[in-house]
CSV table of C-alpha atoms in Angstrom, one decimal:
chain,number,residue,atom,x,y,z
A,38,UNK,CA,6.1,34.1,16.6
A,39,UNK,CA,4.5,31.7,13.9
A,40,UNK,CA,4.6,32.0,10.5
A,41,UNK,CA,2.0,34.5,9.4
A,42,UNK,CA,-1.1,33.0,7.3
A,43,UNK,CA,-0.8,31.8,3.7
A,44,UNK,CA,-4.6,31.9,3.3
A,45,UNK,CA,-7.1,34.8,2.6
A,46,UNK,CA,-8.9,33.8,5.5
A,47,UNK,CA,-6.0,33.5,7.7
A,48,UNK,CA,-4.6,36.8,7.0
A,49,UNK,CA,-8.1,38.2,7.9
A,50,UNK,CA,-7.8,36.7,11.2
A,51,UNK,CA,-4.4,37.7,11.9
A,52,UNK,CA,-5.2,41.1,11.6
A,53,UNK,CA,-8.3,41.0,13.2
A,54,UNK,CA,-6.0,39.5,15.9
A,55,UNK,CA,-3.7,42.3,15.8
A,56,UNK,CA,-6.3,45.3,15.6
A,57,UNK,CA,-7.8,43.3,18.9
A,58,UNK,CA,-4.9,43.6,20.4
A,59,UNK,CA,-3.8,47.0,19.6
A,60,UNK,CA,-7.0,48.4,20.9
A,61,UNK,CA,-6.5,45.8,24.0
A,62,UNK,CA,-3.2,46.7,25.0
A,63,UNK,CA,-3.2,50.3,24.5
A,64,UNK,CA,-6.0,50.9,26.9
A,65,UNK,CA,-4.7,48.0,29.6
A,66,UNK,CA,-1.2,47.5,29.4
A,67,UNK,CA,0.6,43.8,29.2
A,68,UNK,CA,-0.3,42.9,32.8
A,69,UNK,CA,-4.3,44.3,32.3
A,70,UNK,CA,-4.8,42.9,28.7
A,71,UNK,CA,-7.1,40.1,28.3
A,72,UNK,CA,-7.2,37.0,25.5
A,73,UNK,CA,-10.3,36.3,26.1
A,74,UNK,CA,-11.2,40.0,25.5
A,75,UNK,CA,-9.1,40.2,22.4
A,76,UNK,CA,-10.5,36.9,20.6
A,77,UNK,CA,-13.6,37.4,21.6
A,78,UNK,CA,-13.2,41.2,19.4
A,79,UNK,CA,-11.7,39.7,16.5
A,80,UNK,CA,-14.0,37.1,16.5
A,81,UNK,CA,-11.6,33.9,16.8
A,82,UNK,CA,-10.2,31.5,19.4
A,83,UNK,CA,-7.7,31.3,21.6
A,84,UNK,CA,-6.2,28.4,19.9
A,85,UNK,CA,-5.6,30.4,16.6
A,86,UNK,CA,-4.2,33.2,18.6
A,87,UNK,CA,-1.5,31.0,20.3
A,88,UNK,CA,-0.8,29.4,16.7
A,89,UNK,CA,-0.4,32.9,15.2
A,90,UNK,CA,1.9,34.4,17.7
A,91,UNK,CA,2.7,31.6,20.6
A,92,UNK,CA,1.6,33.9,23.7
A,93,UNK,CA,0.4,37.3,25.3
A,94,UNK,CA,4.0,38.7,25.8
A,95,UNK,CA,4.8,37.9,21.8
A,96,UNK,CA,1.9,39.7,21.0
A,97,UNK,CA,2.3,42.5,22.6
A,98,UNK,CA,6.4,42.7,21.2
A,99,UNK,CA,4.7,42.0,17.3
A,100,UNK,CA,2.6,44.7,18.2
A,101,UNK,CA,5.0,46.9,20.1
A,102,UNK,CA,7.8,46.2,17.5
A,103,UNK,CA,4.7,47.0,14.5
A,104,UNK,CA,4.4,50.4,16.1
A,105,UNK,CA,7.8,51.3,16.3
A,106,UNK,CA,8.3,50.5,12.4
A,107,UNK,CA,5.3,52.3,11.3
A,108,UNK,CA,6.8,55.4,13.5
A,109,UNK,CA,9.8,55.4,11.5
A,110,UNK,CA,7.9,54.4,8.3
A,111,UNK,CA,5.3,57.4,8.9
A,112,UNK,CA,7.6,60.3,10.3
A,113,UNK,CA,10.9,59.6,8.6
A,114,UNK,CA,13.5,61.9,10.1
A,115,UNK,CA,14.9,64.9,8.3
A,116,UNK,CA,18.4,65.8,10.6
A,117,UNK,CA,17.9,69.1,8.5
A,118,UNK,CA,15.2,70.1,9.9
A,119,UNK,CA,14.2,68.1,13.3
A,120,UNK,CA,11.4,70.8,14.0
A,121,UNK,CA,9.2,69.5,11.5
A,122,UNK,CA,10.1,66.2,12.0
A,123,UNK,CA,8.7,66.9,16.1
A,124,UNK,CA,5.7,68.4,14.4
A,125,UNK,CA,5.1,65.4,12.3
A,126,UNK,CA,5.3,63.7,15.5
A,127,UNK,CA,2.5,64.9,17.2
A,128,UNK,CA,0.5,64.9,14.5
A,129,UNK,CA,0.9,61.2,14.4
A,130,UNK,CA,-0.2,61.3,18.4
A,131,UNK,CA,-2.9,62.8,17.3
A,132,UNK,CA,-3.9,60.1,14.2
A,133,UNK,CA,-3.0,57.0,16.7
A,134,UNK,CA,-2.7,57.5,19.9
A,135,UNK,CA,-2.8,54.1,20.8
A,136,UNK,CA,1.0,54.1,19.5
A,137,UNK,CA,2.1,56.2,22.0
A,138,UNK,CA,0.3,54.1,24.7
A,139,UNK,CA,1.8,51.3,23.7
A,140,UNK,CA,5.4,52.6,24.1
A,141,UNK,CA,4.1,53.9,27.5
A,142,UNK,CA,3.3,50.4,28.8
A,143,UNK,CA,6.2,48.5,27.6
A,144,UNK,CA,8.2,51.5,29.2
A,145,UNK,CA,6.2,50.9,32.8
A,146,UNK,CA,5.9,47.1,32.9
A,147,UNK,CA,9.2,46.0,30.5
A,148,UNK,CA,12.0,48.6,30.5
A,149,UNK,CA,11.9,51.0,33.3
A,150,UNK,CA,15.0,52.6,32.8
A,151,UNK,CA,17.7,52.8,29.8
A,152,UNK,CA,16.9,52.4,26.1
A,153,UNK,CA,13.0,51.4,25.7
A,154,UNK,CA,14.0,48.4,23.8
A,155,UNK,CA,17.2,46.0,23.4
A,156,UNK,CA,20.2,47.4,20.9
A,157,UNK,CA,19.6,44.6,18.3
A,158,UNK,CA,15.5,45.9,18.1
A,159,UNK,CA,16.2,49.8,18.1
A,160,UNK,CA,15.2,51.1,14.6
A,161,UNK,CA,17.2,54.2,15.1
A,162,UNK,CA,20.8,54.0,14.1
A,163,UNK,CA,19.9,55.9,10.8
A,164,UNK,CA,18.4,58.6,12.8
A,165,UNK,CA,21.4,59.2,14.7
A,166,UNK,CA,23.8,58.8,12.0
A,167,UNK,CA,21.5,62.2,10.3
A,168,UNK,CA,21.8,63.6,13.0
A,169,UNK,CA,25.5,63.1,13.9
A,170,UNK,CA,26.2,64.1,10.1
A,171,UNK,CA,23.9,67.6,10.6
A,172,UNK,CA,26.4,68.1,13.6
A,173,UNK,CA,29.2,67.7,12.0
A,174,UNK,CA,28.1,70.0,8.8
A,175,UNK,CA,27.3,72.6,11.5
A,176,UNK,CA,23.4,72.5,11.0
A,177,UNK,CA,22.7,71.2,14.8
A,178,UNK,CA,23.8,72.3,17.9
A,179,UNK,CA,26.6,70.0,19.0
A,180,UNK,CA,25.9,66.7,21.4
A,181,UNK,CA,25.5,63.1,21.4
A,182,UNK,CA,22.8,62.9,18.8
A,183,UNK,CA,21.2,60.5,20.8
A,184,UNK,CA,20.8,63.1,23.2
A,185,UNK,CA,19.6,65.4,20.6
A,186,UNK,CA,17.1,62.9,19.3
A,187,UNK,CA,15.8,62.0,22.8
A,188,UNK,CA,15.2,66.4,23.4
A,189,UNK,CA,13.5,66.4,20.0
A,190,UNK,CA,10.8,63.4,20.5
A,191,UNK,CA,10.2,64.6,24.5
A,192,UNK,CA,9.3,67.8,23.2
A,193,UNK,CA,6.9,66.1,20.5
A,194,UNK,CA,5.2,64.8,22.7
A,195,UNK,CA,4.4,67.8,25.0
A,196,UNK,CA,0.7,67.4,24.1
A,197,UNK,CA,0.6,63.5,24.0
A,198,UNK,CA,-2.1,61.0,25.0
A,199,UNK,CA,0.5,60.4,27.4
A,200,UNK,CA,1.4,63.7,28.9
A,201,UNK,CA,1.0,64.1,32.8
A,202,UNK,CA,-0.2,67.9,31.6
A,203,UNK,CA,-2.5,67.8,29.2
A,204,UNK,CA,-3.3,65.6,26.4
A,205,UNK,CA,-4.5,66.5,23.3
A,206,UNK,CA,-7.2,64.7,20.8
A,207,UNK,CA,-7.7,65.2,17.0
A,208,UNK,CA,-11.4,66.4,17.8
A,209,UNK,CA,-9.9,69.9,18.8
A,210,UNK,CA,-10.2,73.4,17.1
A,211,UNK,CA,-7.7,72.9,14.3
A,212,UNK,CA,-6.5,76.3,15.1
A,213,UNK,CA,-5.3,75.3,18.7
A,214,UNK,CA,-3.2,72.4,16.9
A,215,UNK,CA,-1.9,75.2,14.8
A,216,UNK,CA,-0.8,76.8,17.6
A,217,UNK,CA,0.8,74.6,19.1
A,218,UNK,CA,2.2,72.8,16.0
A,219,UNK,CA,4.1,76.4,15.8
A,220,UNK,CA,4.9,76.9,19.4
A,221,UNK,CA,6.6,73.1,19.0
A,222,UNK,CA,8.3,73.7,15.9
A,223,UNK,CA,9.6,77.1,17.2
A,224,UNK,CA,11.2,75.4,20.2
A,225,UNK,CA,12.9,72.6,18.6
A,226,UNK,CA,14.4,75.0,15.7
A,227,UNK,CA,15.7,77.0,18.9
A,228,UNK,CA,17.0,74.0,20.7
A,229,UNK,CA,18.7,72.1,18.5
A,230,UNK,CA,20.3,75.3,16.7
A,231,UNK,CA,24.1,75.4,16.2
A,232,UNK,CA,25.8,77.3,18.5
């Protein structure tokens, strides 16, 4: 990817680029999204697009690789206490679900199976080292904390925009969130509790 612009101006295009793009590949995947549709929304050309980030598939991975920081950034992880940590989860779904989409279609059309990115890109080696240090102080069940993590996040995203049962929005009853914001954090504190 290019170097990111040293103008006022440029850095408004770049971002308009990348909001374009969010909205763009969240909805129609890598394979489905369209440069023409995401210049044409951030009012540019596909000339400064290509300067800014080279092609489609670098895009998407400065997008992709955006989200996954602002995850982590958002919803730090608290080994102590990995139920609130799912809850903090969803409720991130809920703010952007275009997040969630996004790790969705690089799952279907990069990384079928194993890790969801490469070992070099994976932002969470300090997640696993809280939670391999909670094992060991006895706070969470025993495992590999990978494991653990994986449980924890799958059962945060129960009510997902990605969930083949039901997905939920931010526009619903805040007491049904409520609910199941308990019901989640309930479960996790049961499932990751030491033996």
């Amino acid at each position: 990817m290019a170097d990111q612009p040293l103008t006022t101006r440029g850095a408004a295009t770049y971002q308009r680029i990348l909001d374009a793009a969010t909205r763009e590949f969240a909805q129609y995947g890598i394979a489905g999204a369209r440069i023409e549709r995401i210049v044409s929304a951030a009012s540019t050309n596909k000339a400064q697009l290509y300067a800014y980030f080279g092609n489609k598939e670098k895009l998407f991975d400065a997008i992709f690789f955006g989200s996954l920081e602002r995850i982590v950034n958002v919803v730090p992880i608290d080994a102590d206490d990995l139920a609130d940590w799912a809850v903090r989860l969803y409720d991130e779904y809920l703010r952007r679900p275009d997040l969630i989409r996004l790790a969705t279609w690089a799952r279907l059309e990069r990384r079928p199976t194993g890790h969801l990115v490469e070992g070099h890109d994976r932002l969470d080696d300090h997640k696993l080292r809280a939670i391999a240090e909670a094992q060991t102080a006895g706070r969470v069940r025993k495992g590999d904390p990978f494991d653990v993590m994986a449980m924890v996040i799958a059962m945060s995203m129960a009510w997902s925009p990605v969930s083949n049962v039901y997905a939920a929005t931010a526009g619903e009853p805040s007491d049904v969130h409520d609910q199941r914001r308990a019901l989640l954090r309930e479960c996790v504190r049961r499932a990751v509790a030491p033996d």
